Coordinates of C-alpha atoms in Angstrom, one line a residue:
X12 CA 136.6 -212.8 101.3
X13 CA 134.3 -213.0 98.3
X14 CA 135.3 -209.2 97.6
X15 CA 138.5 -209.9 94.6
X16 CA 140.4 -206.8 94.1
X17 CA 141.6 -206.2 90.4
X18 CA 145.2 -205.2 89.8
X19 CA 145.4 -201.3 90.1
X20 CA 146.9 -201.8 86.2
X21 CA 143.7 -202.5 85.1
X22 CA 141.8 -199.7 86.6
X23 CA 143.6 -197.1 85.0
X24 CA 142.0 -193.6 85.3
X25 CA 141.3 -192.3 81.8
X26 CA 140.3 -189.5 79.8
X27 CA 137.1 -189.4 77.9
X28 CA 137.8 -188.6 74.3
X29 CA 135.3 -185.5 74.7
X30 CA 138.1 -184.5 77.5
X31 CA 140.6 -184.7 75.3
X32 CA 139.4 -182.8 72.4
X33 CA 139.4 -180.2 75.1
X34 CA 142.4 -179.7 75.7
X35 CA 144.1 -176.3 75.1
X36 CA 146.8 -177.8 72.6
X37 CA 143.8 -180.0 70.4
X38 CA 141.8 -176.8 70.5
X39 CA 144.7 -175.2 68.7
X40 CA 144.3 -177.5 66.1
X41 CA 140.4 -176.3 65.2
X42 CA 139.5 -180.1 66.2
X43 CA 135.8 -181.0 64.1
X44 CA 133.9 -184.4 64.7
X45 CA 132.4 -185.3 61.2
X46 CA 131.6 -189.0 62.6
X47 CA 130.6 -191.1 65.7
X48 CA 129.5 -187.8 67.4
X49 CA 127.6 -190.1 70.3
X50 CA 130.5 -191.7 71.3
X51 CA 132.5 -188.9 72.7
X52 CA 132.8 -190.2 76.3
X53 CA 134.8 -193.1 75.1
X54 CA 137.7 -193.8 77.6
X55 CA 141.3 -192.8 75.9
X56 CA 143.6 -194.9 77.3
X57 CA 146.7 -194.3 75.3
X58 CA 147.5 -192.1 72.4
X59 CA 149.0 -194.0 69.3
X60 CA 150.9 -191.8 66.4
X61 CA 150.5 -194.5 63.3
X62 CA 150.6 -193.7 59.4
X63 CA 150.6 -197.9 58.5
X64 CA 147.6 -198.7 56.6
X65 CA 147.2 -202.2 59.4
X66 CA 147.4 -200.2 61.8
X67 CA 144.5 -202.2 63.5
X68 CA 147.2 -205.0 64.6
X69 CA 149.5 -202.9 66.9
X70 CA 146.5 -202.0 69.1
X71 CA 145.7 -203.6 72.1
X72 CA 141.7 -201.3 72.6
X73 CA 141.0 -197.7 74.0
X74 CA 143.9 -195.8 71.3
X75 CA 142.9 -192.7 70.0
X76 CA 145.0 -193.0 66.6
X77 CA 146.7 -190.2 65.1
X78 CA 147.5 -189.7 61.4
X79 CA 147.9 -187.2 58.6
X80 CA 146.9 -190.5 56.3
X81 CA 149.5 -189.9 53.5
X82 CA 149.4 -193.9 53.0
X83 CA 145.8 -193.7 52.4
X84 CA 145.4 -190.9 49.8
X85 CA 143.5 -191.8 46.6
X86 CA 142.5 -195.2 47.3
X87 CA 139.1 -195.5 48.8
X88 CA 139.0 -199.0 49.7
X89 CA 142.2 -198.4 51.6
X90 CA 140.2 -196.1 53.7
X91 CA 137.7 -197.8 55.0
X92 CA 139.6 -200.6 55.7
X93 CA 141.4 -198.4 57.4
X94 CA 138.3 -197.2 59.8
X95 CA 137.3 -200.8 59.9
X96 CA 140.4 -202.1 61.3
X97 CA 140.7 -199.1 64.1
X98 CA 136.7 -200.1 65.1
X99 CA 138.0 -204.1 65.3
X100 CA 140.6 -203.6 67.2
X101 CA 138.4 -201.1 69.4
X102 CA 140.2 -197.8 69.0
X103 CA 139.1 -194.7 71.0
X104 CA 139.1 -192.7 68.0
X105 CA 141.0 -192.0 65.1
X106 CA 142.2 -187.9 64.2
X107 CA 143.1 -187.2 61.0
X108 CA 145.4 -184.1 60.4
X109 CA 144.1 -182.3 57.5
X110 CA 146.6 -180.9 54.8
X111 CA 148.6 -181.8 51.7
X112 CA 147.2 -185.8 51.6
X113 CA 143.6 -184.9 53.0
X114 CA 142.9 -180.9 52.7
X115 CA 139.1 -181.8 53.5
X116 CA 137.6 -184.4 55.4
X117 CA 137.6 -187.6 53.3
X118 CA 134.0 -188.9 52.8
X119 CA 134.7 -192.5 52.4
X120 CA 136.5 -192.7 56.2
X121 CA 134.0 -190.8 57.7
X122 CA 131.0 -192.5 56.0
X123 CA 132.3 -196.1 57.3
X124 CA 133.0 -194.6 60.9
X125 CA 129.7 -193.6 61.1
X126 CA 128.7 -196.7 60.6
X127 CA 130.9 -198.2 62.9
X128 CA 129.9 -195.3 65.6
X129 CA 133.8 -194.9 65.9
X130 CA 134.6 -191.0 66.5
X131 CA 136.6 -189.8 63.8
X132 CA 137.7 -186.4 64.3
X133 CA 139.6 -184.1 61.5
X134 CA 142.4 -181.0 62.5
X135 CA 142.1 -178.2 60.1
X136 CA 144.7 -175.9 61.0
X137 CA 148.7 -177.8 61.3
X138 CA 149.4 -179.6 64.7
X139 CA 152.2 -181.5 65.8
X140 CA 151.3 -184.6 67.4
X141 CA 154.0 -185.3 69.5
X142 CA 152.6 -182.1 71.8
X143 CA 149.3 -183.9 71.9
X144 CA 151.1 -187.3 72.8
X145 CA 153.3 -186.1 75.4
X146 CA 150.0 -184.0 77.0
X147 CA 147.5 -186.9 77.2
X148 CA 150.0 -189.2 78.4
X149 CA 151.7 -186.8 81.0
X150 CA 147.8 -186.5 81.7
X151 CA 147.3 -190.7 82.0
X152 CA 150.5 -190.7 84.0
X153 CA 149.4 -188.2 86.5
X154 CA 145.5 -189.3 86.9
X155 CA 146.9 -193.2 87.1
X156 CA 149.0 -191.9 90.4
X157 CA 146.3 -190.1 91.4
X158 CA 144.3 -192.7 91.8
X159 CA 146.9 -194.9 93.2
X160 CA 147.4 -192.1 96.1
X161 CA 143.6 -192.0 96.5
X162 CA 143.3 -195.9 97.4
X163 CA 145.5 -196.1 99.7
X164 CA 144.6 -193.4 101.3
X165 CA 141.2 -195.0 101.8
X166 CA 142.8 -198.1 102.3
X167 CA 144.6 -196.5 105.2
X168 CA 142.0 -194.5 106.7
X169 CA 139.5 -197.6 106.7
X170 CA 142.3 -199.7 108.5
X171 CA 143.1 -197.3 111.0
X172 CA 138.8 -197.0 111.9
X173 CA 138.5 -200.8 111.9
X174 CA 141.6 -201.1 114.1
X175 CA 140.4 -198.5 116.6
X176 CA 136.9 -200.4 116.7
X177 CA 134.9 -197.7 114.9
X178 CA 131.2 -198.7 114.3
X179 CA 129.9 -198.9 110.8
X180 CA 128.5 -195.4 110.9
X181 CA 132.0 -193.9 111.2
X182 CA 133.7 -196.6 108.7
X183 CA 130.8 -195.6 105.8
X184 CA 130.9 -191.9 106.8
X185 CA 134.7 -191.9 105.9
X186 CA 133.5 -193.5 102.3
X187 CA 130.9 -190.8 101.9
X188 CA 133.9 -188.5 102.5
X189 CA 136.0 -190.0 99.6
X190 CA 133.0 -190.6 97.5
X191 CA 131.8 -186.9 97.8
X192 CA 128.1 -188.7 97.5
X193 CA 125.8 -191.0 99.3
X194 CA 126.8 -194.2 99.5
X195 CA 124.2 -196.8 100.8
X196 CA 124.7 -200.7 102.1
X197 CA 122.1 -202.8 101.4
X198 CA 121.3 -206.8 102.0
X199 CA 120.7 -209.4 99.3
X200 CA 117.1 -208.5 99.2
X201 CA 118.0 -204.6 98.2
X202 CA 117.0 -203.2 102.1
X203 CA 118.4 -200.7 103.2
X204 CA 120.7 -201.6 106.0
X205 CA 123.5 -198.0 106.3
X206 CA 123.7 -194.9 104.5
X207 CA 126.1 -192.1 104.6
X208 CA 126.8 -188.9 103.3
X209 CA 124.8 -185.8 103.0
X210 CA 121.4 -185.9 104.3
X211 CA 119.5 -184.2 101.6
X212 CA 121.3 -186.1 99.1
X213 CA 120.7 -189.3 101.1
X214 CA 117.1 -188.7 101.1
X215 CA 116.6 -187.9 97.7
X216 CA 118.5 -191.5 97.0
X217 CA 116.1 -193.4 99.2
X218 CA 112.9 -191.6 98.2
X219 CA 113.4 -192.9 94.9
X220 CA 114.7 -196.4 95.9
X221 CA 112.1 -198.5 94.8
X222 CA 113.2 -197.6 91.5
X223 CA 116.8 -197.8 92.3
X224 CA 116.4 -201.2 93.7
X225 CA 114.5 -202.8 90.7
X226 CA 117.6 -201.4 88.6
X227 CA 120.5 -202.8 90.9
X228 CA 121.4 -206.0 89.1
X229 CA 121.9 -203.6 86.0
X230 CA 124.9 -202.2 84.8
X231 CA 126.4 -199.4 86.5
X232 CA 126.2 -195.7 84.7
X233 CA 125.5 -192.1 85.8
X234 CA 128.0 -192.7 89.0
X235 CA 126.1 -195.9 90.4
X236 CA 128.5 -197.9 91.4
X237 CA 128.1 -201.2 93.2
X238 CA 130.8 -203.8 95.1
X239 CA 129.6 -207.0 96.6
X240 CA 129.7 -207.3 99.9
X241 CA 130.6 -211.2 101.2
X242 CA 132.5 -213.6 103.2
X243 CA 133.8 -217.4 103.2
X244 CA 132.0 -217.7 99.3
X245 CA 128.9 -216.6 100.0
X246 CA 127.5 -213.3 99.4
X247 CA 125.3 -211.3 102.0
X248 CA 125.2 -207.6 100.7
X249 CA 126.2 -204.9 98.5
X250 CA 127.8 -201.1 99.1
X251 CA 126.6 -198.5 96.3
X252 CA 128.2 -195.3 95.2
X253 CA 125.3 -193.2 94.7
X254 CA 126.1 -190.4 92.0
X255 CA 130.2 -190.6 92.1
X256 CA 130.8 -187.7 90.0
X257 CA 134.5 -189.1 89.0
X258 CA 135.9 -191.5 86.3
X259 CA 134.2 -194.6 86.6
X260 CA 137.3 -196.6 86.9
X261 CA 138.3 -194.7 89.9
X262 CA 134.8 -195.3 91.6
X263 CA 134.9 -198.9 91.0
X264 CA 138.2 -198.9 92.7
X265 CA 136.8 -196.7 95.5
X266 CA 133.6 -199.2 95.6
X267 CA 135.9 -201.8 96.2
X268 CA 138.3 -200.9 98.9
X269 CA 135.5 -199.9 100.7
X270 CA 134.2 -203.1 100.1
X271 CA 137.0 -205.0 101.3
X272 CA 137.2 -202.9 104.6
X273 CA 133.6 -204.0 104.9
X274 CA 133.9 -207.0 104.8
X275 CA 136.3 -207.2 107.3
X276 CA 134.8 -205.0 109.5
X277 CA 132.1 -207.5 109.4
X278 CA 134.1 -210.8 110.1
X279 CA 135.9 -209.3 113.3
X280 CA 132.7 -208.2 114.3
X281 CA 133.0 -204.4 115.0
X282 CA 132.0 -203.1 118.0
X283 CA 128.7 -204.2 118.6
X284 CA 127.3 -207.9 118.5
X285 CA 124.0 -206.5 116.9
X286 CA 123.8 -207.5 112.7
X287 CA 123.5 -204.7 110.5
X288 CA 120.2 -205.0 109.9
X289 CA 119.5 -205.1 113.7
X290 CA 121.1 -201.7 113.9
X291 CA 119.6 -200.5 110.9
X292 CA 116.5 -201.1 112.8
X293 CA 117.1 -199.6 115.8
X294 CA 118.6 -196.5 114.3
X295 CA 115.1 -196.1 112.4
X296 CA 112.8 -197.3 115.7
X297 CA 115.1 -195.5 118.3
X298 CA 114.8 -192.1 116.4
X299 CA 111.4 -192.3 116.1
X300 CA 110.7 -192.9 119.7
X301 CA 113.0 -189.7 120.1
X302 CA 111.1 -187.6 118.3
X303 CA 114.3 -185.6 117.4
X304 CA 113.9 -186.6 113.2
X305 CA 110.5 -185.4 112.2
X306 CA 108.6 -188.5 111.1
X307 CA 108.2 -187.1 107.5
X308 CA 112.3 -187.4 107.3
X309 CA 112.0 -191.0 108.5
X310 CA 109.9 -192.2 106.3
X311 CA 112.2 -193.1 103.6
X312 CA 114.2 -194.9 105.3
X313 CA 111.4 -196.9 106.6
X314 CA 110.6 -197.4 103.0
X315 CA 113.7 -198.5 101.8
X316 CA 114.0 -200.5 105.0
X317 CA 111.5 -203.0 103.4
X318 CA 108.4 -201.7 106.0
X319 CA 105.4 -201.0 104.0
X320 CA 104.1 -197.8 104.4
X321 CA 101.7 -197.0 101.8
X322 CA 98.0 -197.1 103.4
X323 CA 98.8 -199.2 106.3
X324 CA 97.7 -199.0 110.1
X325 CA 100.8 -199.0 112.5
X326 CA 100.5 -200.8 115.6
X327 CA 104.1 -199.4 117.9
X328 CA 104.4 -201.9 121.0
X329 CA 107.5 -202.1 123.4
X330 CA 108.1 -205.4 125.1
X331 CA 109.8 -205.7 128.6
X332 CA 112.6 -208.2 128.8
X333 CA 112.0 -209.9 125.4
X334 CA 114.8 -211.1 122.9
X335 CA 115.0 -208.9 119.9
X336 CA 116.0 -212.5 118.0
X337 CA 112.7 -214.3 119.5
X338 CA 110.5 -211.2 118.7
X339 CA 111.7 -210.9 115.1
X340 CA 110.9 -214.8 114.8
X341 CA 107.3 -214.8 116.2
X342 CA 106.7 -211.8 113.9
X343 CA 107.9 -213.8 110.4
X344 CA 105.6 -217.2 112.0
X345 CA 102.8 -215.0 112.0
X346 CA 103.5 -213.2 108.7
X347 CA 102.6 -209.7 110.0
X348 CA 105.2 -207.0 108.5
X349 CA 107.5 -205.3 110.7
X350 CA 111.0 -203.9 112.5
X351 CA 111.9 -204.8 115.6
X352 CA 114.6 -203.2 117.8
X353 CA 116.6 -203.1 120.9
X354 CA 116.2 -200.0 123.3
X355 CA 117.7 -199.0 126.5
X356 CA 116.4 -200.4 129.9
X357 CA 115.7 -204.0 128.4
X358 CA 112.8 -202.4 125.9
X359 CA 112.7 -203.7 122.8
X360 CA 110.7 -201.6 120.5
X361 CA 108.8 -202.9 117.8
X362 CA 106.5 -201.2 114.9
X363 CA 103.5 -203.5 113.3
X364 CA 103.0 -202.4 109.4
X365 CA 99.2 -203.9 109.3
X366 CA 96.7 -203.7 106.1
X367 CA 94.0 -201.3 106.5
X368 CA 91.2 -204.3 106.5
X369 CA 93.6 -206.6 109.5
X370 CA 92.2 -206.5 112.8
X371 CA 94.7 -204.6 114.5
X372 CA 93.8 -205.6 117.8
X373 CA 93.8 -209.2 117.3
X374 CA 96.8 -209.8 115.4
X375 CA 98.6 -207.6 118.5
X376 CA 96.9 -209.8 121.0
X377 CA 98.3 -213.0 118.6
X378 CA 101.4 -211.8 118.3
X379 CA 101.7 -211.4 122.6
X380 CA 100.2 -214.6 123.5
X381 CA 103.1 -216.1 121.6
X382 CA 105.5 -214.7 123.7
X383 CA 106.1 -215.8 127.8
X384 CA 107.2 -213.6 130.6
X385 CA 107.2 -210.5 128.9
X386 CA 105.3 -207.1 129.2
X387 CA 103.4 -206.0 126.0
X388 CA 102.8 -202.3 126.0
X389 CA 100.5 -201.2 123.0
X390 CA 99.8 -197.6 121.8
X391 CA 96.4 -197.0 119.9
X392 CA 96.9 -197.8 115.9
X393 CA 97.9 -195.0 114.1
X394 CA 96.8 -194.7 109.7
X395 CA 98.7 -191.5 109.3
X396 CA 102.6 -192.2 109.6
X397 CA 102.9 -188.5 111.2
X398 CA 101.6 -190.2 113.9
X399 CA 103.9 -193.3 114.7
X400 CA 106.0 -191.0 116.8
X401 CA 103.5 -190.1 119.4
X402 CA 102.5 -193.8 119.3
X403 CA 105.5 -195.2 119.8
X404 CA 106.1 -192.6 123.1
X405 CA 103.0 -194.0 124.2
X406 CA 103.7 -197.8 124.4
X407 CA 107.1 -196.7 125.9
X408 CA 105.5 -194.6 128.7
X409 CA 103.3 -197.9 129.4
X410 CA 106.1 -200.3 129.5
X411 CA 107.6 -198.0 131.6
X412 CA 105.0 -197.6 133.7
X413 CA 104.5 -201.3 134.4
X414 CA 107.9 -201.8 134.4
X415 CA 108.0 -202.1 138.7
X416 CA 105.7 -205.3 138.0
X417 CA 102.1 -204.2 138.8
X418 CA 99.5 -206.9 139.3
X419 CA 97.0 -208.7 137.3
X420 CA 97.9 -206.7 133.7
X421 CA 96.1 -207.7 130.6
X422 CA 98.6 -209.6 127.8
X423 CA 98.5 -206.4 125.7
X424 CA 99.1 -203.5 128.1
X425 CA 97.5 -200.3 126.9
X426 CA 97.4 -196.5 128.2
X427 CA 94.1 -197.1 129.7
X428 CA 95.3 -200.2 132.2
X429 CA 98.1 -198.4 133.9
X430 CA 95.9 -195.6 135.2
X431 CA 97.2 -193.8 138.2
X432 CA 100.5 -195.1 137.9
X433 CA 100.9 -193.8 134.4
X434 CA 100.0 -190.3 135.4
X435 CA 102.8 -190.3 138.2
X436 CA 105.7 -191.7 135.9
X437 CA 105.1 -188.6 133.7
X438 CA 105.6 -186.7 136.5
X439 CA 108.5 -188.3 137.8
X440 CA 110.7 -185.4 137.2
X441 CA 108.5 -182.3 138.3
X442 CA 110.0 -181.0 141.7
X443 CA 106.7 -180.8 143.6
X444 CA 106.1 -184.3 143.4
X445 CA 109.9 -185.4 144.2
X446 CA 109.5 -183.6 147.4
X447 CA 106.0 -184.8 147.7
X448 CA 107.7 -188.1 147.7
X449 CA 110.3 -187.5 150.1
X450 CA 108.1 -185.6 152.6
X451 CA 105.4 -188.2 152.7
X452 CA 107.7 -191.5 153.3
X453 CA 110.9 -189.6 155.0
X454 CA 110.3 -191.5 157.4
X455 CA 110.7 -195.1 155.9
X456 CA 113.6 -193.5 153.3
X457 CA 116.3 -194.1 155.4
X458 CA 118.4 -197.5 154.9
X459 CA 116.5 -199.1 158.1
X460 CA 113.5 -199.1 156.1
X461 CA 114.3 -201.1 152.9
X462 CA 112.2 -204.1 154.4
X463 CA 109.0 -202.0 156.1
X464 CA 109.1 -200.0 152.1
X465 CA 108.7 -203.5 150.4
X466 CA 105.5 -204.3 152.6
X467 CA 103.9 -201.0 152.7
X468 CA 104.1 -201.2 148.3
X469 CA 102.8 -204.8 148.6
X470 CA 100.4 -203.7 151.0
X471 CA 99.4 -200.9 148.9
X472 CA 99.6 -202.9 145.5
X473 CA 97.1 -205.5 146.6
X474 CA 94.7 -203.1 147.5
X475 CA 95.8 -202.9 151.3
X476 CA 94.3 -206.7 151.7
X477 CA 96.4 -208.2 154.6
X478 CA 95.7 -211.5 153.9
X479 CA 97.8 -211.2 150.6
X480 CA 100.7 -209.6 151.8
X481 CA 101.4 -211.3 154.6
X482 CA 101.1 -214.4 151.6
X483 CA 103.3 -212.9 149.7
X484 CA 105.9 -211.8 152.0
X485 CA 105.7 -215.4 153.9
X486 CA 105.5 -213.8 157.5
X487 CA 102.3 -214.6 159.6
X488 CA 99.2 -211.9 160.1
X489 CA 100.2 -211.0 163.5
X490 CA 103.8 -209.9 162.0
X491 CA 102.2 -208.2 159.4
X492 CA 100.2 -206.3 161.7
X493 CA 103.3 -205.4 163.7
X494 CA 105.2 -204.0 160.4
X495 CA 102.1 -202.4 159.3
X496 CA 101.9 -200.4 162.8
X497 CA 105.7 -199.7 162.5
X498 CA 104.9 -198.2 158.9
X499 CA 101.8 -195.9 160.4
X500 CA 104.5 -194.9 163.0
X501 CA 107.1 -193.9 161.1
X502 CA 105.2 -192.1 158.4
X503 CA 103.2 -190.4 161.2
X504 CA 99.9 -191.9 159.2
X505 CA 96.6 -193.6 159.4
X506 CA 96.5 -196.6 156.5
X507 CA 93.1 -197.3 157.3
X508 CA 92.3 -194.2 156.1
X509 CA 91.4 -194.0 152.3
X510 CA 93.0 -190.3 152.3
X511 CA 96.1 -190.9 154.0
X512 CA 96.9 -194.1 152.5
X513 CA 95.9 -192.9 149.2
X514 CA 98.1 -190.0 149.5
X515 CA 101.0 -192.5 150.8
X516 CA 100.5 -194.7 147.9
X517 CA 100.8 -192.4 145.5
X518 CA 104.1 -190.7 147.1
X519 CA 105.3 -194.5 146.8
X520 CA 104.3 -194.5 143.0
X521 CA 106.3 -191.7 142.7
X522 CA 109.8 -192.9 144.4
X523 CA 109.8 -195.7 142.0
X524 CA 109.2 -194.0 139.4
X525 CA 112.5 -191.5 140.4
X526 CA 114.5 -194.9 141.5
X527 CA 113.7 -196.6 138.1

């Protein structure tokens, strides 16, 4: 795994000095910053007690030196050698305890820390620094287990869910969880692939995440915290705090377990063969065709999906019995924008982003003579993305519609072409017509009747031309005949008569609409 995980050693948690000059003890002390004001938020990663004038060569970076500087008294060059030592050797911050060698903040030390932008802060009332030593470091101590417990914890909980078989969903819900923000999983190309956490914070994130996007390769700051995601040396993601409210240290250490569990997750193969950003689609495409999200909620995640959606037309199509793999590649060989994604049934559901001046319906009719053997069910464009819901309803109604294999279909199916059959499948479920259904062919619904059902729907189908269905079924007319009079006798019915057969046929319509 690409994903290295530092020694916990050197993530220590630590306090900012600002945190430090907090404390009850320090506050005792009448604490006063007179230089490097800005730099506050510093980390403190050890307190150091040192009078020596080289000071600078015991310290290793991130001290906060203490000192009453007795060895420094009257000798100004002393002084800010002093300051310029602690700034090479990357102190914290030095305090000076004012009183019989300073009893007012020396200006030489806290002109050169200015101008090193080290903090320099002076106690004006006596303080003994051992309490201060023994506090932050009982502090460091403490926070350093802390975070310690919190990794493995994670570590834990992440091995148990990939163990068990637990999607991705669950795996990043449990980061969100340890996080306390959103937390988002993106590809190479900054797309959205998985969030988690809470939704109004997760929206918020993704509204803005163009902007966050174009920022991603910078350092991290404000709690945005990144880990690469990767596998046998090559890298195919990323997983982003958004927000972590904690020490940075301990998010980075967060951002990488979760990394780690990731990856793995990724390399055993979860629970599902889909990719990530096949189930990234159909998340987005299969809660859209719900209706359950309103559309308005949806649309940044189609946004940070990669789907343009700024003053485009939306073409939503559902393809019977096509390969979500093949669909996706005929889409990028024709260069039209869009997500494609895997419903129930053998529908595969895909939404067309198309620029306002394209030709809607001839890039759709493009886009299905490129593919063999399937069913292309359009809905009307839609400009308004309020709209793509009730769109992509519509091309799923016609797929389903067609789905018993009517004849002689168009290569782009639309609402107008399924006609009569369309109406019935959205009445499926209404009780009238289920025992319509049954009361009109009762008498071919019993299991005797499987083979007489098949011609009477071919019959039916082609227009009740004999000639065809006795084709089609391989039996000669004068056997047709005798099935078609063992139909009419059973059913109690006339199928030379427009009415009758009418009413039978759509009773048929029906039943395979409640079967399918």
């Amino acid at each position: 795994m690409s994903t290295t995980l530092e020694p916990l050693e050197s993530l220590e948690p630590t306090l900012s000095v600002r945190q430090v000059l907090m404390l009850e003890r320090v506050l005792a002390g009448e604490p006063e910053v007179v230089a490097g004001a800005g730099q506050l938020d510093r980390a403190v990663r050890w307190v150091h007690v040192a009078e020596a004038a080289d000071v600078g060569v015991m310290l290793s970076g991130g001290e906060m030196v203490l000192t009453t500087g007795v060895l420094l008294a009257g000798d100004d060059d002393k002084q800010a050698e002093y300051i310029r030592s602690l700034h090479r050797a990357e102190a914290a911050a030095v305090v000076l305890g004012l009183g019989r060698a300073f009893p007012a903040p020396p200006d030489v030390m806290r002109r050169a820390a200015e101008r090193c932008g080290l903090p320099m802060v002076v106690l004006h009332r006596p303080f003994p620094f051992a309490e201060l030593t023994e506090e932050v470091q009982a502090r460091l101590v403490r926070r350093k287990f802390a975070a310690v417990s919190m990794s493995e914890a994670v570590r834990t909980a992440l091995t148990g869910l990939i163990t068990a078989g637990a999607p991705l969903q669950r795996m990043l819900d449990e980061i969100a969880h340890h996080s306390g923000c959103p937390v988002v999983v993106t590809n190479l190309a900054h797309r959205v692939l998985a969030t988690a956490g809470e939704r109004s914070a997760v929206d918020d994130v993704l509204r803005d995440w163009e902007r966050i996007a174009r920022q991603a390769g910078g350092s991290e700051g404000d709690g945005w915290i990144r880990a690469e995601l990767g596998g046998r040396g090559e890298r195919w993601g990323q997983i982003m705090l958004c927000g972590y409210r904690g020490d940075t240290a301990t998010g980075r250490l967060l951002a990488d377990r979760a990394a780690e569990a990731l990856v793995l997750h990724r390399m055993l193969g979860g629970t599902s063969a889909h990719t990530w950003e096949e189930q990234s689609a159909q998340s987005l495409l299969t809660d859209l065709v719900s209706g359950v999200v309103p559309a308005r909620q949806l649309l940044p995640r189609a946004r940070a999906a990669g789907l343009p959606v700024n003053r485009r037309t939306f073409v939503p199509l559902v393809v019977r019995d096509g390969d979500p793999a093949e669909l996706d590649r005929v889409l990028r060989l024709l260069g039209l924008p869009g997500i494609v994604a895997e419903l129930a049934d053998g529908a595969t559901a895909v939404l067309l982003s198309l620029a306002r001046d394209q030709d809607a319906t001839v890039l759709t009719a493009n886009f299905a003579a490129r593919l063999s053997g399937t069913v292309v069910a359009a809905a009307d464009p839609r400009t308004a993305w309020d709209d793509v819901p009730a769109g992509m309803r519509e091309a799923r109604h016609v797929a389903d519609a067609v789905a018993s294999g009517a004849l002689d279909l168009p290569a782009v199916v639309r609402l107008k072409d399924v006609h009569l059959r369309g109406l019935v499948r959205l009445l499926r479920d209404d009780p009238h017509v289920q025992s319509f259904a049954e009361r009109e062919l009762d008498g071919l619904l019993c299991g005797t009747g499987d083979d007489l059902l098949a011609v009477l729907r071919t019959y039916l189908a082609t227009g009740r031309n004999k000639s065809r269905t006795a084709q089609l079924h391989h039996v000669s007319r004068p056997a047709l005949y005798r099935r078609l009079e063992a139909i009419q006798g059973r059913l109690g019915v006339d199928l030379d008569d427009f009415e009758q057969a009418a009413s039978v046929h759509i009773a048929l319509l029906a039943h395979d609409a409640q079967q399918s």
